[in-house]
Every structure is written in structure tokens, then in C-alpha cells.
mmCIF file of C-alpha atoms in Angstrom:
data_model
loop_
_atom_site.group_PDB
_atom_site.id
_atom_site.type_symbol
_atom_site.label_atom_id
_atom_site.label_comp_id
_atom_site.label_asym_id
_atom_site.label_seq_id
_atom_site.Cartn_x
_atom_site.Cartn_y
_atom_site.Cartn_z
ATOM 1 C CA MET G 3 -63.904 -145.500 84.413
ATOM 2 C CA THR G 4 -62.424 -149.172 84.242
ATOM 3 C CA PHE G 5 -58.680 -149.973 83.047
ATOM 4 C CA PRO G 6 -58.678 -152.247 79.982
ATOM 5 C CA TYR G 7 -56.507 -154.569 81.624
ATOM 6 C CA LYS G 8 -56.768 -157.275 78.794
ATOM 7 C CA GLN G 9 -55.120 -155.025 75.981
ATOM 8 C CA LEU G 10 -52.046 -154.923 78.366
ATOM 9 C CA ASN G 11 -50.257 -157.857 76.619
ATOM 10 C CA ARG G 12 -46.786 -158.122 75.220
ATOM 11 C CA ARG G 13 -47.905 -157.202 71.793
ATOM 12 C CA ASN G 14 -49.084 -153.474 73.129
ATOM 13 C CA ILE G 15 -46.438 -153.325 75.338
ATOM 14 C CA ILE G 16 -44.035 -153.677 72.110
ATOM 15 C CA LYS G 17 -46.471 -151.382 70.194
ATOM 16 C CA GLY G 18 -46.059 -148.832 72.841
ATOM 17 C CA ALA G 19 -42.324 -148.993 73.160
ATOM 18 C CA ALA G 20 -42.063 -148.449 69.231
ATOM 19 C CA ALA G 21 -44.478 -145.506 69.719
ATOM 20 C CA LEU G 22 -42.092 -143.927 72.437
ATOM 21 C CA ALA G 23 -38.959 -144.482 70.214
ATOM 22 C CA ALA G 24 -40.877 -143.013 67.260
ATOM 23 C CA THR G 25 -41.872 -139.679 69.577
ATOM 24 C CA ALA G 26 -38.180 -139.360 70.941
ATOM 25 C CA SER G 27 -36.983 -139.499 67.205
ATOM 26 C CA SER G 28 -39.403 -136.802 66.319
ATOM 27 C CA LEU G 29 -38.443 -134.702 69.299
ATOM 28 C CA LYS G 30 -34.327 -135.432 68.517
ATOM 29 C CA ALA G 31 -35.524 -133.897 64.799
ATOM 30 C CA ALA G 32 -37.314 -130.958 66.341
ATOM 31 C CA SER G 33 -34.656 -130.252 68.375
ATOM 32 C CA ALA G 34 -31.998 -130.229 65.737
ATOM 33 C CA ALA G 35 -34.319 -127.814 63.665
ATOM 34 C CA THR G 36 -34.492 -125.182 66.733
ATOM 35 C CA VAL G 37 -33.195 -121.735 66.424
ATOM 36 C CA THR G 38 -31.555 -119.425 68.845
ATOM 37 C CA PRO G 39 -33.469 -116.945 71.160
ATOM 38 C CA LEU G 40 -34.488 -113.669 69.099
ATOM 39 C CA GLY G 41 -31.989 -111.403 70.993
ATOM 40 C CA GLN G 42 -31.569 -111.022 74.580
ATOM 41 C CA THR G 43 -34.744 -111.932 76.644
ATOM 42 C CA GLY G 44 -35.823 -110.125 79.525
ATOM 43 C CA ALA G 45 -33.489 -110.326 82.203
ATOM 44 C CA PRO G 46 -34.739 -108.043 85.375
ATOM 45 C CA THR G 47 -32.047 -105.897 87.000
ATOM 46 C CA PRO G 48 -30.995 -107.292 90.304
ATOM 47 C CA ALA G 49 -32.736 -105.869 93.000
ATOM 48 C CA SER G 50 -31.370 -102.621 94.478
ATOM 49 C CA GLU G 51 -32.649 -99.292 95.368
ATOM 50 C CA PRO G 52 -34.129 -97.887 92.195
ATOM 51 C CA LEU G 53 -33.160 -94.472 91.105
ATOM 52 C CA PRO G 54 -35.299 -91.853 92.824
ATOM 53 C CA LEU G 55 -38.420 -90.490 90.785
ATOM 54 C CA GLY G 56 -39.416 -86.908 90.882
ATOM 55 C CA PRO G 57 -37.605 -83.700 90.285
ATOM 56 C CA LEU G 58 -33.670 -84.131 90.360
ATOM 57 C CA PRO G 59 -31.672 -82.932 93.430
ATOM 58 C CA GLY G 60 -30.958 -79.419 93.449
ATOM 59 C CA GLY G 61 -34.121 -78.434 91.205
ATOM 60 C CA ARG G 62 -34.905 -75.303 92.745
ATOM 61 C CA TYR G 63 -36.385 -72.560 90.510
ATOM 62 C CA PRO G 64 -34.632 -71.626 88.287
ATOM 63 C CA ASP G 65 -33.544 -75.105 88.055
ATOM 64 C CA SER G 66 -30.006 -75.441 87.802
ATOM 65 C CA HIS G 67 -29.969 -78.453 85.494
ATOM 66 C CA LEU G 68 -30.781 -75.831 82.530
ATOM 67 C CA GLU G 69 -27.626 -73.964 81.011
ATOM 68 C CA SER G 70 -27.911 -71.190 78.896
ATOM 69 C CA ALA G 71 -25.159 -70.681 76.342
ATOM 70 C CA LYS G 72 -25.567 -66.867 76.684
ATOM 71 C CA LYS G 73 -24.006 -65.959 79.863
ATOM 72 C CA GLY G 74 -25.437 -63.645 82.317
ATOM 73 C CA PRO G 75 -27.631 -63.462 85.475
ATOM 74 C CA PRO G 76 -31.116 -65.132 84.713
ATOM 75 C CA SER G 77 -34.275 -63.298 85.775
ATOM 76 C CA PHE G 78 -36.752 -65.860 85.015
ATOM 77 C CA GLY G 79 -34.657 -68.478 83.753
ATOM 78 C CA PRO G 80 -31.767 -69.066 81.450
ATOM 79 C CA PRO G 81 -31.943 -66.152 78.697
ATOM 80 C CA ASP G 82 -32.697 -67.097 75.246
ATOM 81 C CA PHE G 83 -33.118 -70.665 76.190
ATOM 82 C CA PRO G 84 -36.397 -71.888 75.472
ATOM 83 C CA ALA G 85 -35.960 -75.106 77.784
ATOM 84 C CA PHE G 86 -37.235 -72.809 80.879
ATOM 85 C CA ALA G 87 -41.048 -72.819 81.114
ATOM 86 C CA GLY G 88 -41.568 -71.435 84.699
ATOM 87 C CA THR G 89 -41.782 -73.317 87.681
ATOM 88 C CA MET G 90 -40.660 -76.512 86.371
ATOM 89 C CA ALA G 91 -37.832 -78.777 86.807
ATOM 90 C CA VAL G 92 -36.338 -81.698 85.145
ATOM 91 C CA GLU G 93 -37.893 -84.865 86.544
ATOM 92 C CA ARG G 94 -37.075 -88.577 86.423
ATOM 93 C CA VAL G 95 -40.372 -90.162 85.333
ATOM 94 C CA ALA G 96 -39.316 -94.040 85.035
ATOM 95 C CA THR G 97 -36.346 -96.110 85.641
ATOM 96 C CA GLY G 98 -35.219 -99.740 85.962
ATOM 97 C CA PHE G 99 -34.324 -100.415 82.282
ATOM 98 C CA ARG G 100 -30.658 -101.696 80.714
ATOM 99 C CA TRP G 101 -30.915 -99.035 77.966
ATOM 100 C CA ALA G 102 -33.737 -96.824 77.085
ATOM 101 C CA GLU G 103 -33.789 -95.604 73.546
ATOM 102 C CA GLY G 104 -36.301 -94.623 70.901
ATOM 103 C CA PRO G 105 -39.158 -92.715 72.290
ATOM 104 C CA VAL G 106 -42.014 -91.426 70.413
ATOM 105 C CA TYR G 107 -45.278 -89.695 71.844
ATOM 106 C CA PHE G 108 -48.837 -90.947 71.264
ATOM 107 C CA ALA G 109 -51.123 -88.068 71.596
ATOM 108 C CA ALA G 110 -54.347 -90.196 71.544
ATOM 109 C CA GLY G 111 -53.520 -92.182 74.294
ATOM 110 C CA ARG G 112 -51.014 -89.585 76.059
ATOM 111 C CA TYR G 113 -48.394 -92.175 76.502
ATOM 112 C CA VAL G 114 -44.802 -92.353 75.487
ATOM 113 C CA LEU G 115 -43.575 -95.967 73.676
ATOM 114 C CA PHE G 116 -39.685 -96.263 74.031
ATOM 115 C CA SER G 117 -37.061 -99.282 73.563
ATOM 116 C CA ASP G 118 -35.430 -101.296 76.284
ATOM 117 C CA ILE G 119 -32.917 -102.790 73.719
ATOM 118 C CA PRO G 120 -31.061 -105.203 75.641
ATOM 119 C CA ASN G 121 -34.029 -106.522 77.392
ATOM 120 C CA ASN G 122 -35.651 -106.949 73.907
ATOM 121 C CA ARG G 123 -38.709 -104.965 74.869
ATOM 122 C CA ILE G 124 -40.697 -101.775 74.135
ATOM 123 C CA MET G 125 -42.216 -100.112 77.155
ATOM 124 C CA ARG G 126 -44.812 -97.799 77.743
ATOM 125 C CA PHE G 127 -44.985 -94.917 79.802
ATOM 126 C CA SER G 128 -48.551 -93.482 80.554
ATOM 127 C CA GLU G 129 -48.361 -89.597 81.104
ATOM 128 C CA ASP G 130 -51.681 -89.250 82.917
ATOM 129 C CA ASP G 131 -50.965 -91.393 85.999
ATOM 130 C CA GLY G 132 -47.307 -92.455 85.534
ATOM 131 C CA HIS G 133 -47.780 -96.163 85.011
ATOM 132 C CA VAL G 134 -45.350 -98.000 83.149
ATOM 133 C CA SER G 135 -45.660 -101.222 81.281
ATOM 134 C CA VAL G 136 -44.246 -103.468 78.688
ATOM 135 C CA TYR G 137 -45.958 -102.766 75.269
ATOM 136 C CA ARG G 138 -44.250 -105.703 73.342
ATOM 137 C CA GLN G 139 -41.633 -108.238 74.162
ATOM 138 C CA PRO G 140 -39.830 -109.492 72.365
ATOM 139 C CA SER G 141 -39.283 -106.604 70.524
ATOM 140 C CA MET G 142 -36.704 -107.940 68.038
ATOM 141 C CA ASN G 143 -34.042 -105.672 70.099
ATOM 142 C CA SER G 144 -36.306 -102.610 68.653
ATOM 143 C CA ASN G 145 -33.990 -99.420 68.768
ATOM 144 C CA GLY G 146 -35.778 -96.106 67.105
ATOM 145 C CA ASN G 147 -39.566 -95.577 66.939
ATOM 146 C CA THR G 148 -41.456 -92.832 65.286
ATOM 147 C CA ILE G 149 -45.165 -92.532 64.058
ATOM 148 C CA ASP G 150 -46.500 -92.233 60.695
ATOM 149 C CA ARG G 151 -49.410 -89.739 59.567
ATOM 150 C CA GLU G 152 -51.952 -92.230 60.299
ATOM 151 C CA GLY G 153 -50.895 -92.966 63.675
ATOM 152 C CA ARG G 154 -48.931 -96.075 63.190
ATOM 153 C CA LEU G 155 -45.868 -97.232 65.188
ATOM 154 C CA ILE G 156 -43.033 -97.313 62.982
ATOM 155 C CA THR G 157 -39.960 -99.471 64.243
ATOM 156 C CA CYS G 158 -36.446 -99.999 63.634
ATOM 157 C CA GLU G 159 -35.266 -103.427 64.780
ATOM 158 C CA HIS G 160 -31.725 -104.493 65.456
ATOM 159 C CA ASN G 161 -32.504 -108.270 65.354
ATOM 160 C CA GLY G 162 -34.988 -108.496 62.744
ATOM 161 C CA ARG G 163 -32.414 -106.252 60.743
ATOM 162 C CA ARG G 164 -35.553 -104.793 59.399
ATOM 163 C CA VAL G 165 -37.948 -101.578 59.549
ATOM 164 C CA THR G 166 -41.705 -102.561 60.663
ATOM 165 C CA ARG G 167 -44.978 -100.718 61.040
ATOM 166 C CA THR G 168 -47.587 -101.798 63.535
ATOM 167 C CA GLU G 169 -51.233 -101.643 61.981
ATOM 168 C CA LEU G 170 -53.825 -100.381 63.422
ATOM 169 C CA ASP G 171 -55.286 -103.907 64.424
ATOM 170 C CA GLY G 172 -51.900 -104.820 65.863
ATOM 171 C CA SER G 173 -50.462 -106.882 62.948
ATOM 172 C CA ILE G 174 -47.000 -106.129 61.948
ATOM 173 C CA THR G 175 -45.940 -105.414 58.452
ATOM 174 C CA ILE G 176 -42.386 -105.610 57.258
ATOM 175 C CA ILE G 177 -41.405 -102.365 55.438
ATOM 176 C CA ALA G 178 -37.922 -102.973 54.509
ATOM 177 C CA ASP G 179 -35.553 -105.707 55.318
ATOM 178 C CA LYS G 180 -33.238 -105.982 52.176
ATOM 179 C CA TYR G 181 -31.799 -103.881 49.631
ATOM 180 C CA ASN G 182 -30.262 -105.328 46.382
ATOM 181 C CA GLY G 183 -31.231 -108.714 47.806
ATOM 182 C CA LYS G 184 -29.042 -108.540 50.625
ATOM 183 C CA ARG G 185 -30.228 -108.099 54.370
ATOM 184 C CA LEU G 186 -29.869 -104.737 55.981
ATOM 185 C CA ASN G 187 -27.351 -104.209 58.754
ATOM 186 C CA SER G 188 -29.406 -103.163 61.664
ATOM 187 C CA PRO G 189 -31.908 -100.139 60.898
ATOM 188 C CA ASN G 190 -31.290 -97.336 63.664
ATOM 189 C CA ASP G 191 -33.918 -94.599 63.404
ATOM 190 C CA ALA G 192 -36.655 -93.407 61.114
ATOM 191 C CA VAL G 193 -38.513 -90.501 60.024
ATOM 192 C CA VAL G 194 -41.766 -90.435 57.879
ATOM 193 C CA THR G 195 -42.325 -87.434 55.761
ATOM 194 C CA SER G 196 -45.833 -86.245 54.664
ATOM 195 C CA ASP G 197 -46.189 -88.073 51.438
ATOM 196 C CA GLY G 198 -45.956 -91.139 53.433
ATOM 197 C CA SER G 199 -42.171 -92.123 52.620
ATOM 198 C CA ILE G 200 -40.132 -93.624 55.497
ATOM 199 C CA TRP G 201 -36.493 -92.378 55.619
ATOM 200 C CA PHE G 202 -34.053 -94.677 57.967
ATOM 201 C CA THR G 203 -30.551 -95.195 58.711
ATOM 202 C CA ASP G 204 -28.515 -98.210 58.547
ATOM 203 C CA PRO G 205 -25.414 -98.722 60.619
ATOM 204 C CA ILE G 206 -23.977 -101.580 62.112
ATOM 205 C CA TYR G 207 -24.460 -101.447 65.956
ATOM 206 C CA GLY G 208 -27.232 -104.057 66.293
ATOM 207 C CA ILE G 209 -25.130 -106.975 64.740
ATOM 208 C CA GLY G 210 -21.918 -106.178 66.371
ATOM 209 C CA GLY G 211 -22.527 -108.378 69.295
ATOM 210 C CA TYR G 212 -25.363 -110.322 71.219
ATOM 211 C CA TYR G 213 -26.212 -107.517 73.896
ATOM 212 C CA GLU G 214 -28.115 -105.471 71.776
ATOM 213 C CA GLY G 215 -29.349 -108.153 68.863
ATOM 214 C CA VAL G 216 -27.485 -110.898 67.318
ATOM 215 C CA LYS G 217 -23.693 -110.963 65.967
ATOM 216 C CA ALA G 218 -23.642 -111.207 62.585
ATOM 217 C CA GLU G 219 -21.601 -110.131 59.384
ATOM 218 C CA PRO G 220 -22.995 -107.199 57.764
ATOM 219 C CA GLU G 221 -23.909 -107.889 53.935
ATOM 220 C CA GLN G 222 -24.295 -103.989 53.104
ATOM 221 C CA GLU G 223 -20.901 -102.629 51.842
ATOM 222 C CA LYS G 224 -21.989 -99.317 52.974
ATOM 223 C CA HIS G 225 -23.880 -97.716 56.218
ATOM 224 C CA ASN G 226 -26.286 -95.820 54.267
ATOM 225 C CA VAL G 227 -29.554 -93.591 54.637
ATOM 226 C CA TYR G 228 -32.457 -95.380 52.926
ATOM 227 C CA ARG G 229 -35.959 -94.199 51.805
ATOM 228 C CA MET G 230 -38.916 -96.342 51.287
ATOM 229 C CA ASP G 231 -41.244 -95.306 48.412
ATOM 230 C CA PRO G 232 -44.894 -95.267 49.841
ATOM 231 C CA LYS G 233 -46.506 -96.271 46.713
ATOM 232 C CA SER G 234 -44.059 -98.869 45.176
ATOM 233 C CA GLY G 235 -42.450 -99.854 48.462
ATOM 234 C CA ASP G 236 -39.097 -99.841 46.655
ATOM 235 C CA ILE G 237 -36.083 -99.088 48.927
ATOM 236 C CA LYS G 238 -33.359 -96.604 47.544
ATOM 237 C CA VAL G 239 -30.279 -95.161 48.868
ATOM 238 C CA VAL G 240 -30.554 -91.356 49.336
ATOM 239 C CA VAL G 241 -26.966 -90.802 51.199
ATOM 240 C CA ASP G 242 -23.953 -93.549 51.311
ATOM 241 C CA ASP G 243 -21.143 -91.553 52.652
ATOM 242 C CA PHE G 244 -21.534 -92.080 56.585
ATOM 243 C CA VAL G 245 -19.490 -93.643 58.822
ATOM 244 C CA GLU G 246 -22.339 -94.716 61.132
ATOM 245 C CA PRO G 247 -25.737 -92.865 60.433
ATOM 246 C CA ASN G 248 -27.686 -92.583 63.531
ATOM 247 C CA GLY G 249 -30.346 -90.302 64.462
ATOM 248 C CA ILE G 250 -32.563 -88.651 61.916
ATOM 249 C CA ALA G 251 -35.114 -85.825 62.053
ATOM 250 C CA LEU G 252 -37.204 -83.243 59.843
ATOM 251 C CA SER G 253 -37.572 -79.539 60.121
ATOM 252 C CA PRO G 254 -41.079 -78.615 60.573
ATOM 253 C CA ASP G 255 -41.370 -77.271 56.932
ATOM 254 C CA GLU G 256 -40.073 -80.781 55.661
ATOM 255 C CA LYS G 257 -36.948 -78.723 53.688
ATOM 256 C CA LYS G 258 -34.434 -79.895 55.738
ATOM 257 C CA LEU G 259 -33.263 -83.545 56.869
ATOM 258 C CA TYR G 260 -30.842 -83.820 59.569
ATOM 259 C CA VAL G 261 -28.771 -87.057 60.228
ATOM 260 C CA ILE G 262 -26.432 -87.813 62.943
ATOM 261 C CA ASP G 263 -22.802 -89.584 62.094
ATOM 262 C CA THR G 264 -21.487 -91.624 65.152
ATOM 263 C CA GLY G 265 -18.570 -92.930 63.357
ATOM 264 C CA PHE G 266 -16.413 -91.550 66.157
ATOM 265 C CA THR G 267 -17.274 -94.972 68.104
ATOM 266 C CA ASP G 268 -15.392 -96.611 65.300
ATOM 267 C CA GLY G 269 -12.356 -94.580 65.458
ATOM 268 C CA PRO G 270 -10.977 -91.470 66.872
ATOM 269 C CA ASN G 271 -10.559 -89.560 63.688
ATOM 270 C CA ASN G 272 -14.346 -90.435 62.455
ATOM 271 C CA PRO G 273 -16.890 -87.579 62.810
ATOM 272 C CA SER G 274 -19.108 -86.845 65.875
ATOM 273 C CA HIS G 275 -21.556 -84.473 64.477
ATOM 274 C CA ILE G 276 -25.063 -83.463 63.012
ATOM 275 C CA ARG G 277 -25.447 -83.316 59.450
ATOM 276 C CA VAL G 278 -27.948 -81.109 57.603
ATOM 277 C CA PHE G 279 -29.400 -81.715 53.952
ATOM 278 C CA ASP G 280 -31.475 -79.882 51.533
ATOM 279 C CA LEU G 281 -34.804 -82.157 51.317
ATOM 280 C CA ASP G 282 -36.868 -82.671 48.260
ATOM 281 C CA VAL G 283 -39.785 -84.683 49.499
ATOM 282 C CA ALA G 284 -41.429 -85.003 45.985
ATOM 283 C CA ALA G 285 -38.336 -86.063 44.446
ATOM 284 C CA GLY G 286 -36.962 -88.250 47.064
ATOM 285 C CA LYS G 287 -33.477 -86.691 47.079
ATOM 286 C CA ALA G 288 -31.306 -85.347 49.918
ATOM 287 C CA SER G 289 -28.660 -82.833 48.915
ATOM 288 C CA ASN G 290 -26.234 -80.139 49.605
ATOM 289 C CA SER G 291 -24.806 -81.840 52.714
ATOM 290 C CA LYS G 292 -23.200 -79.691 55.415
ATOM 291 C CA VAL G 293 -21.953 -80.191 58.968
ATOM 292 C CA PHE G 294 -24.512 -78.617 61.189
ATOM 293 C CA ALA G 295 -23.121 -79.019 64.562
ATOM 294 C CA ASP G 296 -20.183 -80.742 65.838
ATOM 295 C CA MET G 297 -20.009 -82.652 69.334
ATOM 296 C CA PRO G 298 -17.344 -82.129 71.931
ATOM 297 C CA LYS G 299 -15.463 -85.564 71.343
ATOM 298 C CA PRO G 300 -15.306 -88.029 73.229
ATOM 299 C CA SER G 301 -19.169 -87.272 73.397
ATOM 300 C CA ILE G 302 -21.503 -88.327 70.793
ATOM 301 C CA THR G 303 -25.425 -87.315 69.986
ATOM 302 C CA ASP G 304 -27.430 -90.289 69.334
ATOM 303 C CA GLY G 305 -30.872 -89.071 68.564
ATOM 304 C CA LEU G 306 -32.503 -85.537 67.664
ATOM 305 C CA ARG G 307 -35.753 -83.593 67.295
ATOM 306 C CA THR G 308 -36.969 -80.154 66.037
ATOM 307 C CA ASP G 309 -39.560 -77.842 67.320
ATOM 308 C CA THR G 310 -41.878 -75.605 65.594
ATOM 309 C CA ASP G 311 -39.424 -72.766 64.950
ATOM 310 C CA GLY G 312 -37.031 -74.837 63.405
ATOM 311 C CA ARG G 313 -34.541 -75.277 66.440
ATOM 312 C CA VAL G 314 -32.717 -78.587 66.798
ATOM 313 C CA TRP G 315 -32.768 -80.653 69.949
ATOM 314 C CA CYS G 316 -30.230 -83.487 70.303
ATOM 315 C CA SER G 317 -28.577 -85.906 72.964
ATOM 316 C CA VAL G 318 -25.313 -86.002 74.055
ATOM 317 C CA GLY G 319 -23.370 -88.915 75.894
ATOM 318 C CA TRP G 320 -21.026 -91.482 76.043
ATOM 319 C CA GLY G 321 -18.020 -88.491 77.126
ATOM 320 C CA ASP G 322 -17.445 -85.787 79.396
ATOM 321 C CA PRO G 323 -20.503 -86.521 82.217
ATOM 322 C CA ASN G 324 -20.537 -82.759 82.449
ATOM 323 C CA GLU G 325 -21.914 -82.995 78.540
ATOM 324 C CA ASP G 326 -24.370 -85.711 79.421
ATOM 325 C CA GLY G 327 -28.058 -84.281 78.581
ATOM 326 C CA VAL G 328 -29.419 -82.448 75.740
ATOM 327 C CA ARG G 329 -28.205 -79.597 73.710
ATOM 328 C CA CYS G 330 -30.448 -76.943 71.661
ATOM 329 C CA TYR G 331 -29.431 -75.464 68.729
ATOM 330 C CA THR G 332 -30.974 -72.457 66.459
ATOM 331 C CA PRO G 333 -31.823 -73.623 62.788
ATOM 332 C CA ALA G 334 -28.128 -71.705 61.816
ATOM 333 C CA GLY G 335 -26.705 -74.220 64.103
ATOM 334 C CA GLU G 336 -25.714 -71.842 67.127
ATOM 335 C CA LEU G 337 -25.704 -73.323 70.458
ATOM 336 C CA LEU G 338 -28.485 -71.956 72.803
ATOM 337 C CA GLY G 339 -27.969 -74.062 75.808
ATOM 338 C CA LYS G 340 -28.031 -77.281 77.603
ATOM 339 C CA ILE G 341 -30.210 -79.376 79.938
ATOM 340 C CA HIS G 342 -27.950 -81.498 82.353
ATOM 341 C CA ILE G 343 -28.819 -85.088 82.954
ATOM 342 C CA PRO G 344 -27.265 -87.599 85.436
ATOM 343 C CA GLU G 345 -26.983 -90.322 82.733
ATOM 344 C CA THR G 346 -25.753 -90.702 79.278
ATOM 345 C CA VAL G 347 -28.712 -89.478 76.980
ATOM 346 C CA ALA G 348 -29.675 -91.653 73.936
ATOM 347 C CA ASN G 349 -32.621 -89.973 72.227
ATOM 348 C CA LEU G 350 -35.433 -87.938 73.225
ATOM 349 C CA CYS G 351 -39.232 -86.543 71.615
ATOM 350 C CA PHE G 352 -41.647 -84.070 72.460
ATOM 351 C CA GLY G 353 -44.802 -84.983 73.969
ATOM 352 C CA GLY G 354 -47.640 -83.859 76.298
ATOM 353 C CA GLN G 355 -50.888 -82.391 75.437
ATOM 354 C CA GLN G 356 -49.555 -79.012 74.309
ATOM 355 C CA ARG G 357 -46.394 -80.669 72.472
ATOM 356 C CA ASN G 358 -44.241 -78.721 74.939
ATOM 357 C CA ARG G 359 -42.913 -81.676 77.153
ATOM 358 C CA LEU G 360 -39.481 -83.068 76.042
ATOM 359 C CA TYR G 361 -38.914 -87.002 76.924
ATOM 360 C CA ILE G 362 -35.548 -87.807 77.466
ATOM 361 C CA CYS G 363 -34.217 -91.477 77.611
ATOM 362 C CA GLY G 364 -31.074 -91.295 79.629
ATOM 363 C CA SER G 365 -29.506 -94.759 80.014
ATOM 364 C CA THR G 366 -31.509 -96.648 82.627
ATOM 365 C CA SER G 367 -34.274 -93.886 83.104
ATOM 366 C CA LEU G 368 -36.998 -91.787 81.200
ATOM 367 C CA TYR G 369 -36.727 -88.039 82.221
ATOM 368 C CA ALA G 370 -39.295 -85.447 81.305
ATOM 369 C CA VAL G 371 -39.044 -81.446 81.225
ATOM 370 C CA TYR G 372 -41.707 -78.873 80.307
ATOM 371 C CA THR G 373 -40.305 -76.336 77.828
ATOM 372 C CA SER G 374 -41.542 -73.109 76.617
ATOM 373 C CA VAL G 375 -41.512 -74.299 72.832
ATOM 374 C CA GLN G 376 -43.754 -77.039 71.166
ATOM 375 C CA GLY G 377 -42.092 -79.856 69.260
ATOM 376 C CA SER G 378 -42.833 -79.859 65.551
ATOM 377 C CA MET G 379 -44.250 -83.368 66.038
ATOM 378 C CA LYS G 380 -43.002 -84.391 62.735
ATOM 379 C CA PRO G 381 -42.421 -88.095 62.539
#
């Protein structure tokens, strides 16, 4: 191909210069219209020796990381504490995250999805071969995740200040991002009842700074628990007297709704406990609130799940290291025992093909332990 030298004259040079100036002007205008990144983008942890995977040190049978509230010499494990399942131990199955949160188990693929909030990504742990991969990045600084009755991922997003649903074809639907014309604060955790309604909590943690979201002023005066109607899509407040509503869960018969209040993070006189409500799914109402269990301050619980017998399993962290881990309560609120984890624990979920493996998000790592019960698997 020959170069058309004859076209390289003064007039064409002037035209070219004008075109370049116009391009530069357009780039400048485009630059003025750019937006900030969608939350903290992935920044790998500096190279260091990763935490070891496998059973935790000292995990001989029966595992000393399991502590029964009923004192006495164990025969084949802690008495009356269903965390024990025979020849098992607490295991670290994945590590290398900045703040692991919001686990949810997908039985069809035998994998756990969980949020790595500061790194703005959702991770995937494949149970069959132990492979860890990135499921979504950016994730809008996702926090809590659950699954609906059609097998779709429901996600609470700090940065998006919204609740979304990932459709079966991979597209994303916004479930809720406003109430009364104002943006939500930063949805934290969600459950889905059998009629398809989505119940979620909305504290302000995700807009408090730039580490787990984007700092912003709250637009909702109160920190509410909301319900999304599956038919109309309308959002309504179901509880409005929380300091900081956090983790949320259903009893297996859907007659009880459990919601955590981590208001202690905002002041020493605020609560650090789990509340329980009588739940009327058809009417979309939660009533008769009472405290289900208090946490030992300065520790807080962040997330919880139930098993098929109605026991409540909740995380513990941010306080006494000896309390870091998981607590198990009877449906009446009596402490049955503890699972000790060497990191602050944020959330948990049941998984495994028999729904008897408890997955635990502990700060930088994902842990797992086989139990002698089955998770209710209610989203």
C-alpha cells in the first residue's frame, strides 16, 4: 500500500490539527463526566504465608473446638450439643480474603457463594474439589446473600444500596433500592419466604466509609426491616425500632422471624442481641417482639441460620477472642454450645449434600464443620 504524499499539504495539516483539538476537547468533556469507582476494587493481600488449610490445630476426636454448655465428661462428643458428628473436626477450607460474609449454598452445583466485601467480589467455593474462584467482580460491595425458591441468588449490596436478584440467565434484576422515593441505606441481609416475598435489613454500615462501600449520608431516617411483595413489588416497613438491624433468618415452619440488632457498634448502651418475632407470612407482618438471646458484650452476632428442629445457630465476634465462633441455641433460647473459631466470625450457612455441613465465614477464611443436624435450608 502506497502513502498518498500529495494529500500531505498545508490545508490537510490544518484540518488534522483541528480534528485533534476537537478530539482532545471531547476527551476532556468525557473526563469531566466520569464517576468514581464502584467501591473498593480488588487489591490482593500482600504476599505472605497463607493460613494453613485443613483441620485446625488440636483437632483430635472429639474436637476441642466444640464446647457444650452442659458440663461433664464427653463420651463420644460434647453432650447434647449437635455440632458433634463423629470423626470430624473444624476445618479451614479456604483463605486469603479481607472480610468474608454472607455465605449461601447452591445444592445443584455443590458450591458456596460468599462475599469478600472490601475486595468488591463474590467468591465461589466448590465443595466437590475445594476449588476457589471469583464468581462476580465488581459485586457492588455485596454483603448478605440468600437463595429463593426458584434457585436464584438474592444479594444485598452496600455500594448499590439495593437488593438484587440474579436471574437464571445471569441477568440482574433490582428488587429494592428506594423507599418513599429515597435511597435505602445499605441493605445487609435477606430471607425469602415460601410465598416469594423478600424480607431484608437496612442498617448504615455500608455507607459509613470507603472500605466496604462508598461513604454517603443516609436518606432513610430509621434503620428498618423491609418486606418486598412478590406480586406488586411494593416495599413496606415491617419493623422500625432497631438501632442497627443486621442478620435475619426464618424458623423452619416460617412462624418465627429472627433479626439481629448490632446497635452496640454505635454506642455501649445499645443492644447486642437477637430478637424473635411471630411471623404471619400471608399478612406480611412480624409482631410480638422479644429478645431471643443476648450476646456477651463487647462481642456481637452478625448472622444466623436455623436447623430442621428449630435450633438457632449464630456467629460471634468483635469482642473477647475466646468467644469468637458460633453459638447454638434451642428454640426457647437456651445455649447448647459453642464452636470456637480462631477469627472473628461474621456469618454462616448449612450446606453439603445432606445439609449437615456448616459453612462459617471467619474474617479472612471460610471454615466448615460437619454436624449431627440438618439445616432448614429456608432462604
